[in-house]
């Protein structure tokens, strides 16, 4: 057993017994760690409010490689974004980022850039206009897929490699767009040129910039369909993020 220290983002926690919590942490050095936080729900818990989803902490963990559940010893808050909790829709969209990490991250090595991308996304979400939260989360999902090594192909045809200027046929399993000549085949659907360009922008722009995009001209339905089906085809254990369905049903109350 080794005592390790790492910066981490709290993804989720749930009850264990009378007073403890099981906490999922996305750590800078060790990737995803599931930990037991003993006594975390007691009134004198040494963890305080540090184990809420979306809080960035410095965590000290007793880590044993052969164990699935590690023992959390101590956490210090590095960053907390209260605005994320003040609006239920904002919180639901932020939870999509955390769920993405829990489902997509695996292995025992960290991905510091993915952690930084997630933290930057949450920070942007905490102050962005409500109307742009949806496009920010899509930008995060596309950029996070790039970090994980399976970016969708959006600029040239997957088959003949010719540049795309008039939209294309999106094939979630093949991982991107095909031109009209090659044809998309079964399981593909048409993506307009506007949606294609927006997705290229989402994949390239720094996340904070997305908060300034004109949300009223954002082709949300098309982009959501392409990104969600792409994630379903490429992320292990992805069956439609639960939080995205919550955000969708809360969306009607936003603004
Ligand atoms: Zn082609």
PDB file of N, CA, C and O and ligand atoms in Angstrom, residues 156-164 177-183, ligand 1:
ATOM      1  N   UNK A 156     -12.847  15.912 -43.902  1.00  0.00           N
ATOM      2  CA  UNK A 156     -12.726  15.195 -45.182  1.00  0.00           C
ATOM      3  C   UNK A 156     -13.541  13.903 -45.115  1.00  0.00           C
ATOM      4  O   UNK A 156     -13.836  13.399 -44.039  1.00  0.00           O
ATOM      5  N   UNK A 157     -13.901  13.391 -46.293  1.00  0.00           N
ATOM      6  CA  UNK A 157     -14.668  12.143 -46.362  1.00  0.00           C
ATOM      7  C   UNK A 157     -13.817  10.984 -45.824  1.00  0.00           C
ATOM      8  O   UNK A 157     -12.652  10.838 -46.191  1.00  0.00           O
ATOM      9  N   UNK A 158     -14.425  10.179 -44.955  1.00  0.00           N
ATOM     10  CA  UNK A 158     -13.705   9.039 -44.368  1.00  0.00           C
ATOM     11  C   UNK A 158     -13.217   8.057 -45.430  1.00  0.00           C
ATOM     12  O   UNK A 158     -12.233   7.353 -45.236  1.00  0.00           O
ATOM     13  N   UNK A 159     -13.923   8.008 -46.563  1.00  0.00           N
ATOM     14  CA  UNK A 159     -13.631   7.011 -47.589  1.00  0.00           C
ATOM     15  C   UNK A 159     -12.617   7.550 -48.614  1.00  0.00           C
ATOM     16  O   UNK A 159     -11.530   7.026 -48.752  1.00  0.00           O
ATOM     17  N   UNK A 160     -12.991   8.638 -49.323  1.00  0.00           N
ATOM     18  CA  UNK A 160     -12.148   9.110 -50.434  1.00  0.00           C
ATOM     19  C   UNK A 160     -11.250  10.280 -50.037  1.00  0.00           C
ATOM     20  O   UNK A 160     -10.441  10.736 -50.844  1.00  0.00           O
ATOM     21  N   UNK A 161     -11.374  10.763 -48.804  1.00  0.00           N
ATOM     22  CA  UNK A 161     -10.540  11.842 -48.256  1.00  0.00           C
ATOM     23  C   UNK A 161     -10.741  13.184 -48.953  1.00  0.00           C
ATOM     24  O   UNK A 161      -9.918  14.083 -48.796  1.00  0.00           O
ATOM     25  N   UNK A 162     -11.788  13.346 -49.755  1.00  0.00           N
ATOM     26  CA  UNK A 162     -11.987  14.658 -50.376  1.00  0.00           C
ATOM     27  C   UNK A 162     -12.579  15.617 -49.338  1.00  0.00           C
ATOM     28  O   UNK A 162     -13.377  15.215 -48.489  1.00  0.00           O
ATOM     29  N   UNK A 163     -12.170  16.904 -49.406  1.00  0.00           N
ATOM     30  CA  UNK A 163     -12.648  17.890 -48.428  1.00  0.00           C
ATOM     31  C   UNK A 163     -14.163  18.062 -48.520  1.00  0.00           C
ATOM     32  O   UNK A 163     -14.733  17.993 -49.612  1.00  0.00           O
ATOM     33  N   UNK A 164     -14.800  18.302 -47.378  1.00  0.00           N
ATOM     34  CA  UNK A 164     -16.255  18.437 -47.344  1.00  0.00           C
ATOM     35  C   UNK A 164     -16.631  19.912 -47.264  1.00  0.00           C
ATOM     36  O   UNK A 164     -16.110  20.641 -46.425  1.00  0.00           O
ATOM     37  N   UNK A 177     -17.781  11.735 -41.100  1.00  0.00           N
ATOM     38  CA  UNK A 177     -18.571  12.066 -42.284  1.00  0.00           C
ATOM     39  C   UNK A 177     -18.078  11.386 -43.547  1.00  0.00           C
ATOM     40  O   UNK A 177     -16.876  11.157 -43.724  1.00  0.00           O
ATOM     41  N   UNK A 178     -19.041  11.097 -44.427  1.00  0.00           N
ATOM     42  CA  UNK A 178     -18.735  10.614 -45.770  1.00  0.00           C
ATOM     43  C   UNK A 178     -19.376  11.564 -46.765  1.00  0.00           C
ATOM     44  O   UNK A 178     -20.381  12.211 -46.459  1.00  0.00           O
ATOM     45  N   UNK A 179     -18.788  11.646 -47.969  1.00  0.00           N
ATOM     46  CA  UNK A 179     -19.334  12.559 -48.977  1.00  0.00           C
ATOM     47  C   UNK A 179     -20.524  11.900 -49.684  1.00  0.00           C
ATOM     48  O   UNK A 179     -20.755  10.695 -49.549  1.00  0.00           O
ATOM     49  N   UNK A 180     -21.256  12.709 -50.464  1.00  0.00           N
ATOM     50  CA  UNK A 180     -22.435  12.210 -51.160  1.00  0.00           C
ATOM     51  C   UNK A 180     -22.096  11.141 -52.192  1.00  0.00           C
ATOM     52  O   UNK A 180     -22.891  10.232 -52.446  1.00  0.00           O
ATOM     53  N   UNK A 181     -20.921  11.233 -52.802  1.00  0.00           N
ATOM     54  CA  UNK A 181     -20.518  10.262 -53.819  1.00  0.00           C
ATOM     55  C   UNK A 181     -20.257   8.889 -53.197  1.00  0.00           C
ATOM     56  O   UNK A 181     -20.692   7.857 -53.705  1.00  0.00           O
ATOM     57  N   UNK A 182     -19.535   8.879 -52.091  1.00  0.00           N
ATOM     58  CA  UNK A 182     -19.230   7.598 -51.429  1.00  0.00           C
ATOM     59  C   UNK A 182     -20.477   7.029 -50.748  1.00  0.00           C
ATOM     60  O   UNK A 182     -20.646   5.819 -50.663  1.00  0.00           O
ATOM     61  N   UNK A 183     -21.328   7.917 -50.238  1.00  0.00           N
ATOM     62  CA  UNK A 183     -22.543   7.460 -49.566  1.00  0.00           C
ATOM     63  C   UNK A 183     -22.243   6.987 -48.152  1.00  0.00           C
ATOM     64  O   UNK A 183     -21.163   6.451 -47.883  1.00  0.00           O
TER      65      UNK A 183
HETATM   66 ZN1  LIG B   1     -16.067  10.300 -50.366  1.00  0.00          ZN
END
